[in-house]
């Protein structure tokens, strides 16, 4: 934690009452009148994935009236939308799960080390049924806008169908990877065959047998999908712009003995995860190797890297030494180890070199976890097209035309990723207490306090927003921490009869500076990644996640709460009779 943020103390002048508007415009008067007629709740939650479901459970348990609006036809968020072949989590199933209910932990048994999409969705559906959550969730309900009514200290939320609802608080559980990065290829509308974005894969699947299939992109999604597509298609053409580092999953079924051992140790496992760097027990400082890769002998280093590789998954190799993400020299040693593995796995030297990443430190882009990804390029029915040397010029009626020629395709898959972290929030017109739109506030990059709240937007909470560990961590651990902090905050306001809470500008500025300072001490900003919005044309280049660690971040949030919500201004008692 930077000294600058350590010294931050909020001017107590900001804790005075928040006055109602002296005068209101005709539009504000109309909005207020509309709100008076609308159905009212204590809290509106937007999204019904991991975050939205737990927010509903936790807030409802506190005696609040809650309504969840989900734009999809089913619950699950990421795991409802992403049904592409090979879709699975890159965090161990036993850790990528809720910790709030010990009974739930004991009754649910995961079948694999890394759960596939269908199993995660079944788990979330089980949670919804077990805790009777569905009665407060409305599906096929897209939130179009949310406007803060200053005089009432309430939010008016408007749905796409024109309905208005109001609530004292709004919790944005819209997800970090839910707004797709739309394809921007000339001629896509002329393509004669079907095309699909991986995050909008048909629920009943896609027939690939005998088809010439093209896939554009080689990020995390594509690295999972490509081996499966190659097994089904008559020929697969992979259009790669940037090679990415990937490590083996070593996925396997979980035995009854393994499941029993985990269930018996869940309390300690969860504690270690909450105090860790990345939200995983394997990254806890007590068990992680903290020596520098540069201090090890070549033999010790090779053994440490090989152990991490055999362990599989992200932590095994990335945290084999303590300075992989802070020392360029140490990072290069790890990167070169993986490059050698790629060259060994791919039997065609020319293809292997195209798959070897050289333009970013390992781990500074989302490191991928794969099942036979590199080995797939040894298949006779797989062609790798390097679009840096042979750029895509257009999509034609019959396929993809590059500078060197046309590839005839029957079907096209777009693995072009997401407008990460801010996209889903910017798609909703969110208007704060001074008429400022969140999209305008974030025009030069997102600004939050703790990744939880924004100055000028009272009573609006973001789950795993920019400025929090979110996508750098095990998302479920970070989601639970945020939801618990938010629910405790709302309960505090209710106990003290306070109508509103809002981050101060000073606190927001200090937090943004702290997030940037911490990132600058690492190698993360050296990569042109979606962490900085580099995958979306025109998006401001700002490093968005907080990389100070899940445990350190939790301690900061706990201190803010213990200090009477330091960095927030709290409203005077509302004296309302609801």
Coordinates of C-alpha atoms in Angstrom, one line a residue:
X1 CA 0.0 0.0 0.0
X2 CA 1.5 3.3 -1.0
X3 CA 2.5 5.9 1.6
X4 CA 0.3 8.4 -0.2
X5 CA -2.9 6.4 0.3
X6 CA -1.8 5.5 3.8
X7 CA -1.8 9.2 4.7
X8 CA -5.2 9.9 3.1
X9 CA -7.6 11.3 5.5
X10 CA -11.0 12.7 4.4
X11 CA -11.9 16.2 5.4
X12 CA -14.7 15.8 7.9
X13 CA -16.5 18.8 6.4
X14 CA -17.8 16.3 3.9
X15 CA -19.8 14.4 6.5
X16 CA -22.3 17.1 7.0
X17 CA -25.8 16.8 5.6
X18 CA -26.6 16.6 1.9
X19 CA -29.1 19.3 1.1
X20 CA -32.1 18.6 -1.2
X21 CA -32.2 20.5 -4.5
X22 CA -33.3 24.1 -4.0
X23 CA -35.1 24.0 -7.3
X24 CA -35.8 21.4 -9.9
X25 CA -36.1 21.5 -13.6
X26 CA -39.4 20.4 -15.3
X27 CA -37.8 17.1 -16.4
X28 CA -36.7 16.5 -12.8
X29 CA -40.2 17.3 -11.5
X30 CA -41.7 14.8 -14.1
X31 CA -39.1 12.2 -13.1
X32 CA -40.0 12.6 -9.5
X33 CA -43.7 12.3 -10.3
X34 CA -43.1 9.2 -12.3
X35 CA -41.1 7.7 -9.5
X36 CA -43.9 8.3 -7.0
X37 CA -46.1 6.0 -9.2
X38 CA -43.4 3.3 -9.7
X39 CA -43.0 0.1 -7.8
X40 CA -40.5 0.6 -5.0
X41 CA -37.8 -1.5 -3.4
X42 CA -35.0 -1.0 -0.9
X43 CA -32.4 -2.3 -3.4
X44 CA -32.3 -3.0 -7.1
X45 CA -29.6 -5.4 -8.3
X46 CA -28.6 -5.4 -11.9
X47 CA -27.4 -8.9 -13.1
X48 CA -28.0 -12.4 -11.9
X49 CA -24.6 -14.1 -12.1
X50 CA -22.4 -15.0 -9.1
X51 CA -22.5 -11.4 -7.8
X52 CA -26.2 -10.7 -8.3
X53 CA -27.3 -14.0 -6.7
X54 CA -25.2 -13.5 -3.6
X55 CA -26.2 -9.8 -3.4
X56 CA -29.9 -10.9 -3.4
X57 CA -29.3 -13.6 -0.8
X58 CA -27.3 -11.3 1.5
X59 CA -29.5 -8.2 1.2
X60 CA -32.7 -10.2 1.6
X61 CA -31.3 -11.8 4.7
X62 CA -30.9 -8.3 6.1
X63 CA -34.7 -7.8 5.8
X64 CA -34.6 -5.6 2.7
X65 CA -36.9 -5.8 -0.3
X66 CA -34.8 -6.6 -3.3
X67 CA -35.5 -7.0 -7.0
X68 CA -32.9 -8.4 -9.5
X69 CA -33.1 -7.6 -13.1
X70 CA -31.3 -9.9 -15.6
X71 CA -31.2 -9.2 -19.3
X72 CA -30.7 -12.9 -20.1
X73 CA -33.2 -15.6 -20.4
X74 CA -31.6 -17.4 -17.5
X75 CA -29.5 -16.8 -14.4
X76 CA -25.7 -17.4 -14.4
X77 CA -24.2 -14.3 -16.0
X78 CA -20.9 -15.2 -17.7
X79 CA -21.8 -18.9 -17.4
X80 CA -25.2 -18.4 -19.1
X81 CA -23.8 -16.6 -22.1
X82 CA -20.5 -18.4 -22.7
X83 CA -21.5 -21.8 -24.1
X84 CA -18.8 -22.2 -26.7
X85 CA -17.1 -25.6 -27.1
X86 CA -14.5 -26.0 -24.4
X87 CA -15.8 -23.3 -22.1
X88 CA -14.6 -23.9 -18.6
X89 CA -13.2 -22.0 -15.6
X90 CA -9.5 -21.5 -15.1
X91 CA -9.8 -21.6 -11.3
X92 CA -10.1 -24.9 -9.4
X93 CA -13.8 -25.7 -9.0
X94 CA -13.5 -26.2 -5.2
X95 CA -12.3 -22.6 -4.9
X96 CA -14.5 -21.1 -7.6
X97 CA -17.6 -21.5 -5.4
X98 CA -19.4 -19.7 -2.7
X99 CA -18.1 -19.8 0.9
X100 CA -21.1 -18.2 2.6
X101 CA -22.9 -21.5 3.4
X102 CA -21.1 -24.4 4.9
X103 CA -24.1 -26.7 4.2
X104 CA -23.8 -25.7 0.5
X105 CA -20.1 -26.5 0.5
X106 CA -20.7 -30.0 1.9
X107 CA -23.7 -30.9 -0.2
X108 CA -22.3 -29.9 -3.6
X109 CA -19.6 -32.2 -5.2
X110 CA -17.6 -31.0 -8.2
X111 CA -16.8 -33.6 -10.8
X112 CA -13.6 -32.0 -12.3
X113 CA -10.6 -30.0 -11.2
X114 CA -11.6 -27.2 -13.7
X115 CA -15.4 -27.1 -14.1
X116 CA -16.9 -26.8 -17.5
X117 CA -19.6 -24.2 -18.3
X118 CA -22.5 -26.6 -18.0
X119 CA -21.4 -27.7 -14.5
X120 CA -20.9 -24.2 -13.2
X121 CA -24.4 -23.2 -14.5
X122 CA -25.9 -26.2 -12.8
X123 CA -24.2 -25.1 -9.6
X124 CA -25.7 -21.6 -9.8
X125 CA -29.1 -22.9 -10.7
X126 CA -28.9 -25.2 -7.6
X127 CA -27.9 -22.2 -5.5
X128 CA -30.9 -20.2 -6.8
X129 CA -33.3 -23.1 -6.0
X130 CA -31.8 -24.0 -2.6
X131 CA -32.1 -20.4 -1.3
X132 CA -35.4 -19.6 -3.1
X133 CA -33.8 -16.7 -5.0
X134 CA -35.8 -17.0 -8.2
X135 CA -38.9 -15.3 -6.8
X136 CA -37.1 -12.0 -6.7
X137 CA -35.4 -12.3 -10.1
X138 CA -36.9 -11.0 -13.3
X139 CA -35.4 -12.5 -16.5
X140 CA -35.4 -10.9 -19.9
X141 CA -35.3 -7.6 -18.2
X142 CA -32.7 -5.2 -19.5
X143 CA -32.0 -2.1 -17.5
X144 CA -31.8 0.9 -19.9
X145 CA -31.1 3.7 -17.5
X146 CA -30.8 4.7 -13.9
X147 CA -31.2 8.3 -12.7
X148 CA -30.6 9.6 -9.2
X149 CA -33.5 11.7 -7.8
X150 CA -31.7 14.1 -5.6
X151 CA -34.6 15.4 -3.6
X152 CA -35.8 11.9 -2.7
X153 CA -32.4 10.3 -2.4
X154 CA -33.6 7.5 -4.6
X155 CA -32.8 5.9 -7.9
X156 CA -35.3 5.7 -10.7
X157 CA -34.4 2.7 -12.9
X158 CA -36.0 2.4 -16.3
X159 CA -36.2 -1.0 -18.1
X160 CA -35.9 -1.5 -21.8
X161 CA -39.7 -2.1 -22.0
X162 CA -40.4 1.4 -20.5
X163 CA -41.3 0.4 -17.0
X164 CA -39.9 2.5 -14.1
X165 CA -39.0 1.1 -10.7
X166 CA -37.4 3.0 -7.8
X167 CA -35.1 2.1 -5.0
X168 CA -33.0 3.7 -2.3
X169 CA -29.9 1.8 -3.5
X170 CA -28.7 0.2 -6.7
X171 CA -26.1 -2.5 -6.9
X172 CA -24.5 -3.0 -10.3
X173 CA -23.6 -6.7 -10.5
X174 CA -23.2 -6.5 -14.3
X175 CA -19.9 -8.4 -14.5
X176 CA -16.4 -7.5 -15.8
X177 CA -16.6 -9.7 -18.9
X178 CA -20.2 -9.4 -20.0
X179 CA -20.2 -6.7 -22.7
X180 CA -18.8 -8.2 -25.9
X181 CA -16.3 -6.4 -28.0
X182 CA -18.3 -6.1 -31.3
X183 CA -16.6 -7.4 -34.4
X184 CA -15.4 -4.6 -36.7
X185 CA -14.7 -6.4 -40.0
X186 CA -15.8 -5.0 -43.3
X187 CA -18.3 -7.3 -45.1
X188 CA -19.4 -9.4 -42.1
X189 CA -23.0 -8.8 -43.2
X190 CA -22.2 -10.3 -46.6
X191 CA -20.9 -13.6 -45.3
X192 CA -23.2 -16.4 -46.6
X193 CA -22.6 -18.8 -43.7
X194 CA -23.5 -18.5 -40.1
X195 CA -21.2 -16.6 -37.7
X196 CA -21.2 -16.5 -33.9
X197 CA -19.5 -14.5 -31.2
X198 CA -18.2 -17.0 -28.6
X199 CA -20.2 -15.2 -25.9
X200 CA -23.4 -15.5 -27.8
X201 CA -23.1 -19.2 -28.7
X202 CA -26.5 -20.8 -29.4
X203 CA -28.0 -22.7 -26.5
X204 CA -28.6 -25.8 -28.6
X205 CA -25.0 -25.8 -30.0
X206 CA -23.7 -25.6 -33.5
X207 CA -23.2 -28.4 -36.1
X208 CA -19.5 -28.3 -37.1
X209 CA -19.0 -31.7 -38.6
X210 CA -17.8 -31.5 -42.2
X211 CA -17.5 -27.7 -42.0
X212 CA -14.6 -25.4 -42.9
X213 CA -14.5 -23.2 -39.8
X214 CA -12.6 -20.0 -39.2
X215 CA -12.0 -18.5 -35.8
X216 CA -10.7 -15.0 -35.3
X217 CA -8.7 -14.4 -32.1
X218 CA -6.4 -16.4 -29.9
X219 CA -7.2 -15.1 -26.4
X220 CA -8.4 -17.1 -23.4
X221 CA -11.7 -18.0 -25.0
X222 CA -10.1 -19.1 -28.3
X223 CA -7.4 -21.1 -26.6
X224 CA -10.2 -23.1 -24.9
X225 CA -12.3 -23.4 -28.1
X226 CA -9.7 -24.2 -30.7
X227 CA -8.9 -27.7 -29.6
X228 CA -12.6 -28.6 -29.5
X229 CA -13.4 -27.0 -32.8
X230 CA -10.5 -28.8 -34.5
X231 CA -11.9 -32.1 -33.4
X232 CA -15.3 -31.4 -35.0
X233 CA -14.5 -29.3 -38.1
X234 CA -13.3 -30.8 -41.4
X235 CA -10.7 -27.9 -41.4
X236 CA -10.1 -25.1 -38.9
X237 CA -8.4 -21.8 -39.9
X238 CA -7.1 -19.9 -36.9
X239 CA -6.6 -16.1 -37.6
X240 CA -4.1 -14.9 -35.0
X241 CA -3.0 -11.3 -34.4
X242 CA -1.2 -11.7 -31.0
X243 CA 0.1 -15.0 -29.6
X244 CA -0.6 -15.5 -25.9
X245 CA 1.1 -17.4 -23.1
X246 CA -0.8 -20.5 -22.0
X247 CA -0.1 -23.1 -19.3
X248 CA -1.5 -26.6 -19.1
X249 CA -4.6 -27.2 -17.0
X250 CA -3.8 -30.9 -16.3
X251 CA -7.6 -31.2 -15.8
X252 CA -8.9 -34.5 -14.3
X253 CA -11.9 -35.9 -12.5
X254 CA -12.0 -35.2 -8.8
X255 CA -12.0 -38.4 -6.8
X256 CA -14.3 -39.0 -3.8
X257 CA -11.2 -38.9 -1.6
X258 CA -10.0 -35.6 -3.0
X259 CA -13.5 -34.1 -2.6
X260 CA -13.7 -35.3 1.0
X261 CA -10.3 -33.8 1.9
X262 CA -11.3 -30.4 0.5
X263 CA -14.6 -30.4 2.3
X264 CA -12.9 -31.3 5.6
X265 CA -10.5 -28.4 5.2
X266 CA -12.8 -25.8 3.7
X267 CA -12.7 -23.3 6.5
X268 CA -8.9 -23.0 6.4
X269 CA -8.8 -23.1 2.7
X270 CA -11.2 -20.1 2.5
X271 CA -9.2 -18.2 5.1
X272 CA -6.0 -18.6 3.1
X273 CA -7.8 -17.5 -0.1
X274 CA -9.2 -14.3 1.6
X275 CA -5.7 -13.4 2.8
X276 CA -3.9 -14.2 -0.4
X277 CA -2.6 -12.2 -3.3
X278 CA -4.9 -13.7 -5.9
X279 CA -7.8 -15.2 -4.0
X280 CA -6.4 -18.7 -4.1
X281 CA -5.0 -20.8 -1.2
X282 CA -2.0 -21.6 -3.4
X283 CA -1.0 -18.0 -3.5
X284 CA -1.0 -17.4 0.2
X285 CA 2.3 -15.8 1.4
X286 CA 2.8 -18.7 3.9
X287 CA 3.0 -21.3 1.1
X288 CA 4.2 -19.3 -1.9
X289 CA 7.9 -19.3 -2.8
X290 CA 9.0 -15.7 -2.2
X291 CA 12.6 -16.0 -3.4
X292 CA 13.6 -14.2 -6.5
X293 CA 14.1 -16.3 -9.6
X294 CA 17.4 -14.5 -10.0
X295 CA 18.6 -15.8 -6.7
X296 CA 18.1 -19.4 -7.6
X297 CA 20.8 -21.5 -9.3
X298 CA 19.9 -22.6 -12.9
X299 CA 19.1 -26.1 -11.5
X300 CA 16.9 -24.8 -8.7
X301 CA 15.1 -22.5 -11.1
X302 CA 14.5 -25.3 -13.6
X303 CA 13.1 -27.5 -10.9
X304 CA 10.8 -24.7 -9.5
X305 CA 9.5 -23.9 -13.0
X306 CA 9.0 -27.6 -13.9
X307 CA 7.1 -28.2 -10.6
X308 CA 4.8 -25.2 -11.5
X309 CA 4.3 -26.5 -15.0
X310 CA 3.4 -30.0 -13.7
X311 CA 1.0 -28.5 -11.1
X312 CA -1.0 -26.9 -13.9
X313 CA -3.1 -23.8 -13.8
X314 CA -2.1 -20.2 -13.3
X315 CA -0.5 -20.1 -9.8
X316 CA 1.7 -23.1 -10.3
X317 CA 4.1 -21.3 -12.7
X318 CA 3.3 -17.7 -12.2
X319 CA 4.0 -17.9 -8.5
X320 CA 6.8 -20.4 -8.7
X321 CA 9.0 -17.4 -7.7
X322 CA 8.1 -14.2 -5.9
X323 CA 9.2 -11.6 -8.4
X324 CA 7.7 -12.9 -11.7
X325 CA 5.4 -9.8 -12.0
X326 CA 7.8 -7.2 -10.6
X327 CA 11.2 -8.0 -12.2
X328 CA 11.6 -7.9 -15.9
X329 CA 14.7 -10.1 -15.7
X330 CA 12.9 -12.7 -13.6
X331 CA 9.9 -12.6 -15.8
X332 CA 11.9 -13.2 -18.9
X333 CA 13.3 -16.4 -17.3
X334 CA 9.7 -17.7 -16.8
X335 CA 8.7 -16.6 -20.3
X336 CA 11.6 -18.3 -21.9
X337 CA 10.8 -21.5 -20.1
X338 CA 7.2 -21.4 -21.5
X339 CA 8.5 -20.6 -25.0
X340 CA 10.7 -23.7 -24.9
X341 CA 7.6 -25.7 -23.9
X342 CA 5.7 -24.3 -26.9
X343 CA 8.5 -25.2 -29.3
X344 CA 8.6 -28.8 -27.8
X345 CA 4.8 -29.2 -28.1
X346 CA 4.5 -28.0 -31.7
X347 CA 6.2 -30.2 -34.2
X348 CA 6.3 -27.6 -36.9
X349 CA 9.1 -25.1 -36.2
X350 CA 7.7 -22.4 -38.4
X351 CA 4.3 -22.6 -36.7
X352 CA 5.8 -22.9 -33.3
X353 CA 7.6 -19.6 -33.7
X354 CA 4.3 -17.9 -34.7
X355 CA 2.8 -19.2 -31.4
X356 CA 5.7 -17.9 -29.2
X357 CA 4.8 -14.6 -27.5
X358 CA 7.5 -12.0 -27.5
X359 CA 5.7 -8.7 -27.1
X360 CA 4.7 -8.7 -23.4
X361 CA 5.9 -10.1 -20.1
X362 CA 4.3 -13.4 -19.1
X363 CA 1.2 -12.8 -16.8
X364 CA 0.7 -9.2 -17.8
X365 CA -2.0 -10.3 -20.1
X366 CA -4.6 -12.7 -18.8
X367 CA -2.5 -15.9 -18.8
X368 CA -4.4 -18.8 -20.4
X369 CA -5.0 -22.3 -19.1
X370 CA -5.4 -24.9 -21.8
X371 CA -6.1 -28.5 -22.7
X372 CA -3.9 -29.5 -25.6
X373 CA -3.9 -26.1 -27.2
X374 CA -0.4 -26.1 -28.7
X375 CA -0.6 -29.7 -29.6
X376 CA -3.7 -28.9 -31.8
X377 CA -1.4 -27.2 -34.3
X378 CA 0.1 -30.6 -35.1
X379 CA -3.2 -31.7 -36.7
X380 CA -3.4 -31.8 -40.5
X381 CA -6.8 -30.1 -40.4
X382 CA -5.6 -26.9 -38.6
X383 CA -4.1 -23.9 -40.4
X384 CA -2.6 -20.9 -38.5
X385 CA -2.9 -17.6 -40.3
X386 CA -0.7 -14.8 -38.9
X387 CA -2.7 -11.6 -39.5
X388 CA 0.1 -9.4 -38.5
X389 CA 2.0 -10.5 -41.5
X390 CA -1.1 -11.2 -43.6
X391 CA -3.8 -8.9 -42.3
X392 CA -7.5 -9.4 -42.7
X393 CA -8.9 -7.1 -45.4
X394 CA -12.6 -8.1 -45.4
X395 CA -15.1 -10.8 -44.8
X396 CA -16.5 -12.0 -48.1
X397 CA -19.5 -14.0 -49.0
X398 CA -17.4 -17.1 -49.1
X399 CA -15.0 -16.5 -46.2
X400 CA -12.1 -14.3 -45.1
X401 CA -9.9 -12.3 -47.4
X402 CA -6.4 -11.4 -46.2
X403 CA -3.7 -9.5 -48.0
X404 CA -2.4 -12.8 -49.5
X405 CA -5.6 -14.4 -50.5
X406 CA -9.0 -15.7 -49.6
X407 CA -9.9 -18.6 -47.2
X408 CA -13.1 -20.3 -48.1
X409 CA -15.3 -20.9 -45.0
X410 CA -18.6 -22.4 -44.1
X411 CA -18.8 -20.9 -40.6
X412 CA -17.1 -18.1 -38.8
X413 CA -16.4 -17.9 -35.0
X414 CA -15.5 -14.5 -33.5
X415 CA -13.4 -14.8 -30.4
X416 CA -12.9 -11.0 -30.2
X417 CA -13.4 -10.7 -26.4
X418 CA -15.1 -8.1 -24.3
X419 CA -15.3 -4.4 -23.5
X420 CA -13.9 -5.4 -20.1
X421 CA -14.8 -3.9 -16.7
X422 CA -16.5 -0.8 -17.9
X423 CA -18.5 -1.9 -21.0
X424 CA -21.6 -3.2 -19.3
X425 CA -21.8 -0.1 -17.1
X426 CA -21.4 2.3 -20.0
X427 CA -24.2 0.6 -21.9
X428 CA -26.6 1.7 -19.2
X429 CA -27.4 5.4 -19.0
X430 CA -26.4 6.1 -15.4
X431 CA -27.1 9.7 -14.3
X432 CA -25.8 11.0 -10.9
X433 CA -27.0 13.6 -8.5
X434 CA -25.7 16.5 -10.5
X435 CA -26.9 15.4 -13.8
X436 CA -23.5 13.9 -14.8
X437 CA -23.5 10.7 -16.7
X438 CA -21.2 7.9 -15.7
X439 CA -20.1 7.5 -19.3
X440 CA -19.0 11.2 -19.3
X441 CA -17.3 10.9 -15.9
X442 CA -15.3 7.9 -17.3
X443 CA -14.6 9.4 -20.7
X444 CA -10.8 9.5 -19.9
X445 CA -10.9 6.3 -17.9
X446 CA -12.8 4.9 -15.0
X447 CA -12.6 6.6 -11.6
X448 CA -13.9 4.9 -8.5
X449 CA -13.3 4.8 -4.8
X450 CA -12.2 1.2 -3.8
X451 CA -13.8 0.0 -7.1
X452 CA -17.1 0.2 -5.1
X453 CA -18.5 3.7 -5.6
X454 CA -18.2 6.9 -7.6
X455 CA -18.2 10.5 -6.4
X456 CA -21.4 12.1 -7.7
X457 CA -23.4 8.8 -7.7
X458 CA -24.9 8.4 -4.2
X459 CA -26.2 5.0 -3.1
X460 CA -24.8 3.3 -6.2
X461 CA -22.5 0.4 -5.6
X462 CA -20.4 -1.6 -8.1
X463 CA -19.4 -5.2 -7.5
X464 CA -15.8 -5.9 -8.6
X465 CA -15.6 -2.6 -10.4
X466 CA -12.5 -0.9 -11.9
X467 CA -10.1 -0.1 -9.1
X468 CA -10.7 -3.4 -7.3
X469 CA -8.9 -6.8 -7.6
X470 CA -11.7 -8.2 -9.7
X471 CA -10.3 -9.9 -12.8
X472 CA -6.8 -10.2 -11.3
X473 CA -8.2 -12.5 -8.7
X474 CA -10.5 -15.5 -8.1
X475 CA -13.7 -13.6 -8.9
X476 CA -15.9 -15.5 -6.4
X477 CA -13.7 -14.5 -3.5
X478 CA -13.7 -10.8 -4.6
X479 CA -17.4 -10.9 -5.3
X480 CA -18.2 -12.2 -1.8
X481 CA -16.0 -9.6 -0.2
X482 CA -17.7 -6.8 -2.2
X483 CA -21.2 -8.0 -1.6
X484 CA -20.6 -8.4 2.2
X485 CA -19.1 -4.9 2.4
X486 CA -22.0 -3.4 0.5
X487 CA -24.7 -5.2 2.6
X488 CA -22.9 -4.1 5.8
X489 CA -22.8 -0.5 4.5
X490 CA -26.5 -0.5 3.7
X491 CA -27.3 -2.0 7.1
X492 CA -25.2 0.8 8.7
X493 CA -27.2 3.4 6.9
X494 CA -30.5 1.8 8.0
X495 CA -29.5 1.6 11.6
X496 CA -28.5 5.2 11.7
X497 CA -31.5 6.4 9.6
X498 CA -29.2 7.8 6.9
X499 CA -30.7 8.4 3.5
X500 CA -27.5 8.3 1.4
X501 CA -23.8 7.6 1.1
X502 CA -21.5 9.0 -1.6
X503 CA -17.7 8.8 -2.2
X504 CA -15.9 12.1 -1.9
X505 CA -13.9 13.5 -4.8
X506 CA -10.8 13.6 -2.5
X507 CA -11.1 9.9 -1.6
X508 CA -11.7 8.9 -5.2
X509 CA -8.7 10.9 -6.5
X510 CA -6.5 9.4 -3.8
X511 CA -7.7 5.9 -4.6
X512 CA -7.1 6.3 -8.3
X513 CA -3.6 7.5 -7.7
X514 CA -3.0 4.6 -5.3
X515 CA -4.2 2.1 -7.9
X516 CA -1.9 3.6 -10.5
X517 CA 1.1 3.7 -8.1
X518 CA 0.7 0.0 -7.3
X519 CA 0.3 -1.0 -10.9
X520 CA 3.4 1.1 -11.9
X521 CA 5.5 -1.0 -9.4
X522 CA 4.7 -4.1 -11.5
X523 CA 5.1 -5.2 -15.1
X524 CA 1.4 -5.1 -15.8
X525 CA 1.3 -1.8 -17.6
X526 CA 3.8 -3.0 -20.1
X527 CA 1.3 -5.1 -22.0
X528 CA -1.3 -3.9 -24.5
X529 CA -4.0 -5.9 -22.8
X530 CA -7.7 -5.6 -22.1
X531 CA -6.7 -4.7 -18.6
X532 CA -5.9 -1.3 -20.1
X533 CA -8.7 -1.4 -22.7
X534 CA -6.3 -1.9 -25.6
X535 CA -8.5 -4.4 -27.3
X536 CA -11.3 -1.8 -27.9
X537 CA -10.7 0.9 -30.5
X538 CA -10.9 4.4 -28.9
X539 CA -11.1 3.2 -25.3
X540 CA -8.9 5.2 -23.0
X541 CA -5.7 3.3 -22.0
X542 CA -6.0 3.1 -18.3
X543 CA -4.9 0.1 -16.2
X544 CA -8.2 -0.8 -14.5
X545 CA -7.7 -3.6 -11.9
X546 CA -6.1 -3.2 -8.4
X547 CA -3.0 -5.4 -8.2
X548 CA -2.2 -4.9 -4.6
X549 CA -3.6 -8.2 -3.6
X550 CA -6.9 -9.6 -2.4
X551 CA -5.8 -9.7 1.2
X552 CA -4.3 -6.2 1.3
X553 CA -7.4 -4.8 -0.5
X554 CA -9.8 -6.5 2.0
X555 CA -7.8 -4.9 4.9
X556 CA -8.2 -1.5 3.3
X557 CA -11.9 -1.9 2.9
X558 CA -12.3 -3.1 6.5
X559 CA -10.4 -0.1 7.7
X560 CA -12.6 2.3 5.8
X561 CA -15.7 0.7 7.3
X562 CA -14.2 0.6 10.9
X563 CA -13.3 4.3 10.5
X564 CA -17.0 5.2 10.0
X565 CA -16.8 4.9 6.2
X566 CA -13.8 7.1 5.8
X567 CA -13.8 8.7 2.3
X568 CA -17.6 8.8 2.1
X569 CA -20.0 11.6 2.9
X570 CA -23.1 10.4 4.7
X571 CA -26.5 11.9 4.6
X572 CA -28.5 13.2 7.5
X573 CA -31.4 11.1 8.9
X574 CA -34.2 10.9 6.3
X575 CA -37.1 11.0 8.8
X576 CA -39.2 9.0 6.3
X577 CA -42.0 6.6 7.2
X578 CA -41.9 3.9 4.6

